[in-house]
PDB file of C-alpha atoms in Angstrom:
ATOM      1  CA  ASP A   1       6.787 -10.852   3.146  1.00  0.00           C
ATOM      2  CA  ALA A   2       5.781 -14.396   3.081  1.00  0.00           C
ATOM      3  CA  GLY A   3       4.832 -15.808  -0.198  1.00  0.00           C
ATOM      4  CA  ILE A   4       5.762 -12.951  -2.293  1.00  0.00           C
ATOM      5  CA  THR A   5       9.236 -12.360  -3.842  1.00  0.00           C
ATOM      6  CA  GLN A   6      10.356  -9.426  -5.626  1.00  0.00           C
ATOM      7  CA  SER A   7      13.638  -9.472  -7.973  1.00  0.00           C
ATOM      8  CA  PRO A   8      15.916  -7.871  -8.080  1.00  0.00           C
ATOM      9  CA  ARG A   9      15.938  -6.194  -4.581  1.00  0.00           C
ATOM     10  CA  HIS A  10      18.130  -3.392  -6.021  1.00  0.00           C
ATOM     11  CA  LYS A  11      18.984  -2.093  -9.299  1.00  0.00           C
ATOM     12  CA  VAL A  12      20.859   0.568 -10.841  1.00  0.00           C
ATOM     13  CA  THR A  13      20.423   1.370 -14.523  1.00  0.00           C
ATOM     14  CA  GLU A  14      21.176   4.087 -16.914  1.00  0.00           C
ATOM     15  CA  THR A  15      18.332   6.284 -18.654  1.00  0.00           C
ATOM     16  CA  GLY A  16      16.965   4.783 -21.877  1.00  0.00           C
ATOM     17  CA  THR A  17      17.488   1.137 -21.086  1.00  0.00           C
ATOM     18  CA  PRO A  18      14.669  -1.363 -20.550  1.00  0.00           C
ATOM     19  CA  VAL A  19      14.139  -2.663 -16.950  1.00  0.00           C
ATOM     20  CA  THR A  20      11.953  -5.543 -15.928  1.00  0.00           C
ATOM     21  CA  LEU A  21      10.979  -6.046 -12.240  1.00  0.00           C
ATOM     22  CA  ARG A  22       9.443  -9.342 -11.119  1.00  0.00           C
ATOM     23  CA  CYS A  23       6.978 -10.306  -8.672  1.00  0.00           C
ATOM     24  CA  HIS A  24       6.416 -13.985  -7.853  1.00  0.00           C
ATOM     25  CA  GLN A  25       3.774 -15.222  -5.271  1.00  0.00           C
ATOM     26  CA  THR A  26       3.329 -18.760  -3.771  1.00  0.00           C
ATOM     27  CA  GLU A  27      -0.371 -17.976  -2.450  1.00  0.00           C
ATOM     28  CA  ASN A  28      -2.351 -18.561  -5.641  1.00  0.00           C
ATOM     29  CA  HIS A  29      -4.049 -15.186  -5.128  1.00  0.00           C
ATOM     30  CA  ARG A  30      -5.918 -13.857  -7.977  1.00  0.00           C
ATOM     31  CA  TYR A  31      -4.886 -10.147  -7.728  1.00  0.00           C
ATOM     32  CA  MET A  32      -1.610  -8.619  -8.005  1.00  0.00           C
ATOM     33  CA  TYR A  33      -0.612  -5.003  -8.060  1.00  0.00           C
ATOM     34  CA  TRP A  34       2.412  -2.896  -8.625  1.00  0.00           C
ATOM     35  CA  TYR A  35       2.914   0.344  -6.834  1.00  0.00           C
ATOM     36  CA  ARG A  36       5.645   3.052  -6.673  1.00  0.00           C
ATOM     37  CA  GLN A  37       6.526   4.851  -3.427  1.00  0.00           C
ATOM     38  CA  ASP A  38       8.146   8.351  -3.498  1.00  0.00           C
ATOM     39  CA  PRO A  39       8.629  10.863  -0.788  1.00  0.00           C
ATOM     40  CA  GLY A  40       5.774  13.331  -0.396  1.00  0.00           C
ATOM     41  CA  HIS A  41       3.649  11.205  -2.714  1.00  0.00           C
ATOM     42  CA  GLY A  42       3.070   7.888  -0.522  1.00  0.00           C
ATOM     43  CA  LEU A  43       2.113   4.883  -2.408  1.00  0.00           C
ATOM     44  CA  ARG A  44       0.679   5.038  -5.887  1.00  0.00           C
ATOM     45  CA  LEU A  45      -0.641   2.276  -8.186  1.00  0.00           C
ATOM     46  CA  ILE A  46       0.891   1.618 -11.403  1.00  0.00           C
ATOM     47  CA  HIS A  47      -0.899  -1.226 -12.860  1.00  0.00           C
ATOM     48  CA  TYR A  48      -2.783  -4.366 -11.447  1.00  0.00           C
ATOM     49  CA  SER A  49      -3.908  -7.776 -12.438  1.00  0.00           C
ATOM     50  CA  TYR A  50      -7.141  -9.458 -11.694  1.00  0.00           C
ATOM     51  CA  GLY A  51      -5.995 -12.874 -13.447  1.00  0.00           C
ATOM     52  CA  VAL A  52      -3.889 -14.320 -15.895  1.00  0.00           C
ATOM     53  CA  LYS A  53      -3.455 -12.017 -18.976  1.00  0.00           C
ATOM     54  CA  ASP A  54      -6.077  -9.636 -17.346  1.00  0.00           C
ATOM     55  CA  THR A  55      -4.484  -6.340 -16.490  1.00  0.00           C
ATOM     56  CA  ASP A  56      -5.698  -2.754 -15.951  1.00  0.00           C
ATOM     57  CA  LYS A  57      -4.011   0.639 -15.523  1.00  0.00           C
ATOM     58  CA  GLY A  58      -3.537   2.525 -12.298  1.00  0.00           C
ATOM     59  CA  GLU A  59      -3.072   6.099 -11.464  1.00  0.00           C
ATOM     60  CA  VAL A  60       0.541   6.545 -12.694  1.00  0.00           C
ATOM     61  CA  SER A  61       0.753   3.846 -15.496  1.00  0.00           C
ATOM     62  CA  ASP A  62       2.665   6.164 -18.234  1.00  0.00           C
ATOM     63  CA  GLY A  63       5.965   4.557 -19.096  1.00  0.00           C
ATOM     64  CA  TYR A  64       5.213   1.145 -17.688  1.00  0.00           C
ATOM     65  CA  SER A  65       3.684  -2.019 -18.968  1.00  0.00           C
ATOM     66  CA  VAL A  66       3.074  -5.320 -17.384  1.00  0.00           C
ATOM     67  CA  SER A  67       2.257  -8.802 -18.082  1.00  0.00           C
ATOM     68  CA  ARG A  68       0.925 -11.812 -16.368  1.00  0.00           C
ATOM     69  CA  SER A  69       1.315 -15.086 -18.143  1.00  0.00           C
ATOM     70  CA  LYS A  70       0.918 -17.293 -14.957  1.00  0.00           C
ATOM     71  CA  THR A  71      -0.992 -16.877 -11.841  1.00  0.00           C
ATOM     72  CA  GLU A  72       2.217 -16.582  -9.826  1.00  0.00           C
ATOM     73  CA  ASP A  73       4.180 -14.140 -11.858  1.00  0.00           C
ATOM     74  CA  PHE A  74       3.646 -10.530 -12.332  1.00  0.00           C
ATOM     75  CA  LEU A  75       6.193  -8.488 -14.393  1.00  0.00           C
ATOM     76  CA  LEU A  76       6.532  -4.776 -14.538  1.00  0.00           C
ATOM     77  CA  THR A  77       8.462  -3.255 -17.437  1.00  0.00           C
ATOM     78  CA  LEU A  78      10.013   0.196 -17.827  1.00  0.00           C
ATOM     79  CA  GLU A  79      10.374   0.238 -21.781  1.00  0.00           C
ATOM     80  CA  SER A  80      12.896   3.048 -21.688  1.00  0.00           C
ATOM     81  CA  ALA A  81      13.936   4.119 -17.991  1.00  0.00           C
ATOM     82  CA  THR A  82      13.939   7.729 -17.148  1.00  0.00           C
ATOM     83  CA  SER A  83      15.227   9.521 -14.097  1.00  0.00           C
ATOM     84  CA  SER A  84      11.741  10.129 -12.930  1.00  0.00           C
ATOM     85  CA  GLN A  85      11.329   6.397 -12.529  1.00  0.00           C
ATOM     86  CA  THR A  86      13.699   6.242  -9.796  1.00  0.00           C
ATOM     87  CA  SER A  87      11.814   4.910  -6.912  1.00  0.00           C
ATOM     88  CA  VAL A  88      10.945   2.278  -4.695  1.00  0.00           C
ATOM     89  CA  TYR A  89       8.727  -0.386  -6.244  1.00  0.00           C
ATOM     90  CA  PHE A  90       6.097  -2.633  -4.190  1.00  0.00           C
ATOM     91  CA  CYS A  91       4.331  -5.636  -5.394  1.00  0.00           C
ATOM     92  CA  ALA A  92       1.069  -6.673  -3.469  1.00  0.00           C
ATOM     93  CA  ILE A  93      -1.229  -9.483  -3.804  1.00  0.00           C
ATOM     94  CA  SER A  94      -4.860 -10.099  -2.765  1.00  0.00           C
ATOM     95  CA  GLY A  95      -6.845 -13.104  -2.585  1.00  0.00           C
ATOM     96  CA  GLY A  96     -10.062 -11.098  -3.914  1.00  0.00           C
ATOM     97  CA  THR A  97     -12.738  -8.628  -3.047  1.00  0.00           C
ATOM     98  CA  SER A  98     -15.224 -10.756  -1.459  1.00  0.00           C
ATOM     99  CA  GLY A  99     -17.732  -8.608   0.436  1.00  0.00           C
ATOM    100  CA  GLY A 100     -15.959  -5.598  -0.647  1.00  0.00           C
ATOM    101  CA  VAL A 101     -12.881  -6.582   1.338  1.00  0.00           C
ATOM    102  CA  ASN A 102      -9.656  -6.278  -0.299  1.00  0.00           C
ATOM    103  CA  ILE A 103      -6.644  -6.936   2.053  1.00  0.00           C
ATOM    104  CA  GLN A 104      -3.200  -6.513   0.317  1.00  0.00           C
ATOM    105  CA  TYR A 105      -0.044  -8.345   1.232  1.00  0.00           C
ATOM    106  CA  PHE A 106       3.140  -6.824   0.172  1.00  0.00           C
ATOM    107  CA  GLY A 107       6.558  -7.711  -1.043  1.00  0.00           C
ATOM    108  CA  ALA A 108       9.866  -6.305   0.373  1.00  0.00           C
ATOM    109  CA  GLY A 109      10.225  -3.843  -2.571  1.00  0.00           C
ATOM    110  CA  THR A 110      12.791  -3.077  -5.264  1.00  0.00           C
ATOM    111  CA  ARG A 111      14.804  -0.087  -5.012  1.00  0.00           C
ATOM    112  CA  LEU A 112      15.449   1.201  -8.560  1.00  0.00           C
ATOM    113  CA  SER A 113      17.785   4.046  -9.461  1.00  0.00           C
ATOM    114  CA  VAL A 114      17.933   5.452 -12.914  1.00  0.00           C
ATOM    115  CA  LEU A 115      21.027   7.557 -13.646  1.00  0.00           C
TER     116      LEU A 115
ATOM    117  CA  SER B   1      -5.448  12.359  -6.857  1.00  0.00           C
ATOM    118  CA  GLN B   2      -5.065  10.328  -3.857  1.00  0.00           C
ATOM    119  CA  GLN B   3      -8.096   9.336  -1.759  1.00  0.00           C
ATOM    120  CA  GLY B   4      -6.776   9.249   1.843  1.00  0.00           C
ATOM    121  CA  GLU B   5      -4.591  11.964   3.567  1.00  0.00           C
ATOM    122  CA  GLU B   6      -3.151  11.326   6.918  1.00  0.00           C
ATOM    123  CA  ASP B   7      -2.512  13.926   9.385  1.00  0.00           C
ATOM    124  CA  PRO B   8      -0.020  14.602  11.029  1.00  0.00           C
ATOM    125  CA  GLN B   9       2.826  13.835   8.491  1.00  0.00           C
ATOM    126  CA  ALA B  10       5.012  13.124  11.549  1.00  0.00           C
ATOM    127  CA  LEU B  11       4.631  12.356  15.152  1.00  0.00           C
ATOM    128  CA  SER B  12       7.172  11.966  18.011  1.00  0.00           C
ATOM    129  CA  ILE B  13       6.188  10.670  21.344  1.00  0.00           C
ATOM    130  CA  GLN B  14       7.566   8.875  24.430  1.00  0.00           C
ATOM    131  CA  GLU B  15       7.122   5.153  25.133  1.00  0.00           C
ATOM    132  CA  GLY B  16       3.886   4.482  26.955  1.00  0.00           C
ATOM    133  CA  GLU B  17       2.118   7.534  25.500  1.00  0.00           C
ATOM    134  CA  ASN B  18      -0.874   7.113  23.200  1.00  0.00           C
ATOM    135  CA  ALA B  19      -0.566   7.950  19.432  1.00  0.00           C
ATOM    136  CA  THR B  20      -3.254   9.251  17.422  1.00  0.00           C
ATOM    137  CA  MET B  21      -3.336   9.330  13.733  1.00  0.00           C
ATOM    138  CA  ASN B  22      -6.020  10.848  11.152  1.00  0.00           C
ATOM    139  CA  CYS B  23      -7.043  10.003   7.762  1.00  0.00           C
ATOM    140  CA  SER B  24      -9.513  11.980   5.636  1.00  0.00           C
ATOM    141  CA  TYR B  25     -10.896  10.860   2.313  1.00  0.00           C
ATOM    142  CA  LYS B  26     -12.954  12.188  -0.420  1.00  0.00           C
ATOM    143  CA  THR B  27     -15.511   9.689  -1.822  1.00  0.00           C
ATOM    144  CA  SER B  28     -17.861   7.197  -0.390  1.00  0.00           C
ATOM    145  CA  ILE B  29     -16.079   3.769   0.623  1.00  0.00           C
ATOM    146  CA  ASN B  30     -16.854   0.259   1.374  1.00  0.00           C
ATOM    147  CA  ASN B  31     -14.179   0.044   4.032  1.00  0.00           C
ATOM    148  CA  LEU B  32     -11.003   1.678   5.134  1.00  0.00           C
ATOM    149  CA  GLN B  33      -7.788  -0.036   6.111  1.00  0.00           C
ATOM    150  CA  TRP B  34      -4.683   0.840   8.075  1.00  0.00           C
ATOM    151  CA  TYR B  35      -1.316  -0.491   7.149  1.00  0.00           C
ATOM    152  CA  ARG B  36       2.168  -0.106   8.902  1.00  0.00           C
ATOM    153  CA  GLN B  37       5.514  -0.054   7.273  1.00  0.00           C
ATOM    154  CA  ASN B  38       8.676  -0.360   9.099  1.00  0.00           C
ATOM    155  CA  SER B  39      11.713   1.271   7.515  1.00  0.00           C
ATOM    156  CA  GLY B  40      12.904  -0.415   4.261  1.00  0.00           C
ATOM    157  CA  ARG B  41      10.043  -3.013   4.313  1.00  0.00           C
ATOM    158  CA  GLY B  42       6.906  -3.605   2.610  1.00  0.00           C
ATOM    159  CA  LEU B  43       3.339  -2.479   4.112  1.00  0.00           C
ATOM    160  CA  VAL B  44       1.737  -4.598   6.560  1.00  0.00           C
ATOM    161  CA  HIS B  45      -2.102  -4.823   7.217  1.00  0.00           C
ATOM    162  CA  LEU B  46      -3.029  -3.949  10.633  1.00  0.00           C
ATOM    163  CA  ILE B  47      -7.032  -3.426  10.784  1.00  0.00           C
ATOM    164  CA  LEU B  48     -10.007  -2.893   8.456  1.00  0.00           C
ATOM    165  CA  ILE B  49     -13.156  -1.091   9.528  1.00  0.00           C
ATOM    166  CA  ARG B  50     -16.343  -1.342   7.376  1.00  0.00           C
ATOM    167  CA  SER B  51     -18.517   1.697   6.260  1.00  0.00           C
ATOM    168  CA  ASN B  52     -21.237   0.553   8.490  1.00  0.00           C
ATOM    169  CA  GLU B  53     -18.911   0.380  11.751  1.00  0.00           C
ATOM    170  CA  ARG B  54     -17.944   3.220  13.897  1.00  0.00           C
ATOM    171  CA  GLU B  55     -15.257   1.623  15.987  1.00  0.00           C
ATOM    172  CA  LYS B  56     -13.108  -1.331  15.917  1.00  0.00           C
ATOM    173  CA  HIS B  57     -10.427  -2.802  18.374  1.00  0.00           C
ATOM    174  CA  SER B  58      -7.427  -5.062  17.933  1.00  0.00           C
ATOM    175  CA  GLY B  59      -4.976  -5.342  20.718  1.00  0.00           C
ATOM    176  CA  ARG B  60      -3.564  -1.761  21.317  1.00  0.00           C
ATOM    177  CA  LEU B  61      -5.236  -0.478  18.223  1.00  0.00           C
ATOM    178  CA  ARG B  62      -8.559   1.470  17.899  1.00  0.00           C
ATOM    179  CA  VAL B  63      -9.886   2.676  14.884  1.00  0.00           C
ATOM    180  CA  THR B  64     -12.898   4.841  14.486  1.00  0.00           C
ATOM    181  CA  LEU B  65     -14.635   5.895  11.376  1.00  0.00           C
ATOM    182  CA  ASP B  66     -16.963   8.751  10.661  1.00  0.00           C
ATOM    183  CA  THR B  67     -18.489   8.561   7.412  1.00  0.00           C
ATOM    184  CA  SER B  68     -20.274  11.649   7.614  1.00  0.00           C
ATOM    185  CA  LYS B  69     -17.148  13.445   7.921  1.00  0.00           C
ATOM    186  CA  LYS B  70     -15.265  11.208   5.637  1.00  0.00           C
ATOM    187  CA  SER B  71     -12.531  10.653   8.346  1.00  0.00           C
ATOM    188  CA  SER B  72     -10.990   7.868  10.292  1.00  0.00           C
ATOM    189  CA  SER B  73      -8.549   7.879  13.170  1.00  0.00           C
ATOM    190  CA  LEU B  74      -6.194   5.160  14.368  1.00  0.00           C
ATOM    191  CA  LEU B  75      -5.187   5.055  18.349  1.00  0.00           C
ATOM    192  CA  ILE B  76      -2.246   3.155  19.350  1.00  0.00           C
ATOM    193  CA  THR B  77      -2.298   2.804  23.088  1.00  0.00           C
ATOM    194  CA  ALA B  78       0.671   2.500  25.545  1.00  0.00           C
ATOM    195  CA  SER B  79       3.146   2.863  22.485  1.00  0.00           C
ATOM    196  CA  ARG B  80       6.340   0.831  22.331  1.00  0.00           C
ATOM    197  CA  ALA B  81       9.541   1.773  20.574  1.00  0.00           C
ATOM    198  CA  ALA B  82       8.825  -1.194  18.239  1.00  0.00           C
ATOM    199  CA  ASP B  83       5.698   0.827  17.109  1.00  0.00           C
ATOM    200  CA  THR B  84       8.024   3.150  15.291  1.00  0.00           C
ATOM    201  CA  ALA B  85       6.993   3.046  11.660  1.00  0.00           C
ATOM    202  CA  SER B  86       4.853   4.762   9.044  1.00  0.00           C
ATOM    203  CA  TYR B  87       1.132   4.319   9.072  1.00  0.00           C
ATOM    204  CA  PHE B  88      -0.973   4.596   6.049  1.00  0.00           C
ATOM    205  CA  CYS B  89      -4.629   4.426   5.568  1.00  0.00           C
ATOM    206  CA  ALA B  90      -6.205   2.905   2.462  1.00  0.00           C
ATOM    207  CA  THR B  91      -9.626   3.318   0.992  1.00  0.00           C
ATOM    208  CA  ASP B  92     -11.421   1.392  -1.897  1.00  0.00           C
ATOM    209  CA  ILE B  93     -14.224   3.058  -3.709  1.00  0.00           C
ATOM    210  CA  GLN B  94     -17.637   2.328  -3.172  1.00  0.00           C
ATOM    211  CA  GLY B  95     -18.895   0.075  -5.893  1.00  0.00           C
ATOM    212  CA  GLY B  96     -15.427  -1.201  -6.841  1.00  0.00           C
ATOM    213  CA  SER B  97     -12.959  -2.909  -4.417  1.00  0.00           C
ATOM    214  CA  GLU B  98     -10.257  -4.142  -6.741  1.00  0.00           C
ATOM    215  CA  LYS B  99      -8.074  -0.951  -6.239  1.00  0.00           C
ATOM    216  CA  LEU B 100      -7.035   0.666  -3.016  1.00  0.00           C
ATOM    217  CA  VAL B 101      -5.692   4.199  -2.587  1.00  0.00           C
ATOM    218  CA  PHE B 102      -3.297   4.942  -0.202  1.00  0.00           C
ATOM    219  CA  GLY B 103      -2.695   8.108   1.981  1.00  0.00           C
ATOM    220  CA  LYS B 104       0.946   9.754   1.980  1.00  0.00           C
ATOM    221  CA  GLY B 105       1.278   8.332   5.632  1.00  0.00           C
ATOM    222  CA  THR B 106       2.105   9.484   9.156  1.00  0.00           C
ATOM    223  CA  LYS B 107       5.511   8.798  10.308  1.00  0.00           C
ATOM    224  CA  LEU B 108       5.612   7.858  14.028  1.00  0.00           C
ATOM    225  CA  THR B 109       8.660   7.813  16.171  1.00  0.00           C
ATOM    226  CA  VAL B 110       8.494   6.323  19.620  1.00  0.00           C
ATOM    227  CA  ASN B 111      11.361   7.297  21.844  1.00  0.00           C
ATOM    228  CA  PRO B 112      12.375   4.844  24.648  1.00  0.00           C
TER     229      PRO B 112
END
């Protein structure tokens, strides 16, 4: 988890409220990712960023938005949280895809419960 | 849909035994990676094998890749209780490495 900090680590919120999760890195890596992990589904990509202000959708992007105004910070926002977004959220970073190699380093995760 | 699928979903062995996990994927890849996740923690990269490699070793880990069958296996030799974790394969897509697709994982329990 070195060099990657996710905050908060745990959050309980109510349906319909906005929620923002933060990922902060000190590695100066170009790529940042948000995944969700659910039983029976493994790890699924929500959004990722390939540079400041450059983002793209992943497999399960509906209901989520992201922003990256600085290299070190990648924010994930649930505009109006739903119970189906109860999950564990992981941020990952990568130094790049040189030679087709994309090794990712993961944060410790944020456990989100939407009641 | 997910690119990689691990098999078995769960595996329980005794310390000292070998553990073998398999991964199948659907499309051509540049490389395949294996990650480990301890309970309540983030994933940790273990080993990467390129599409032009057939076998790779790292300590007690041995990975094989068969691109004709679109499958890979991870062998952990002489397992220890500390190897208890979930193991995931991850693949990119040939022609684009920005995204990885993870399988659902194999949960390994090594009993002392």
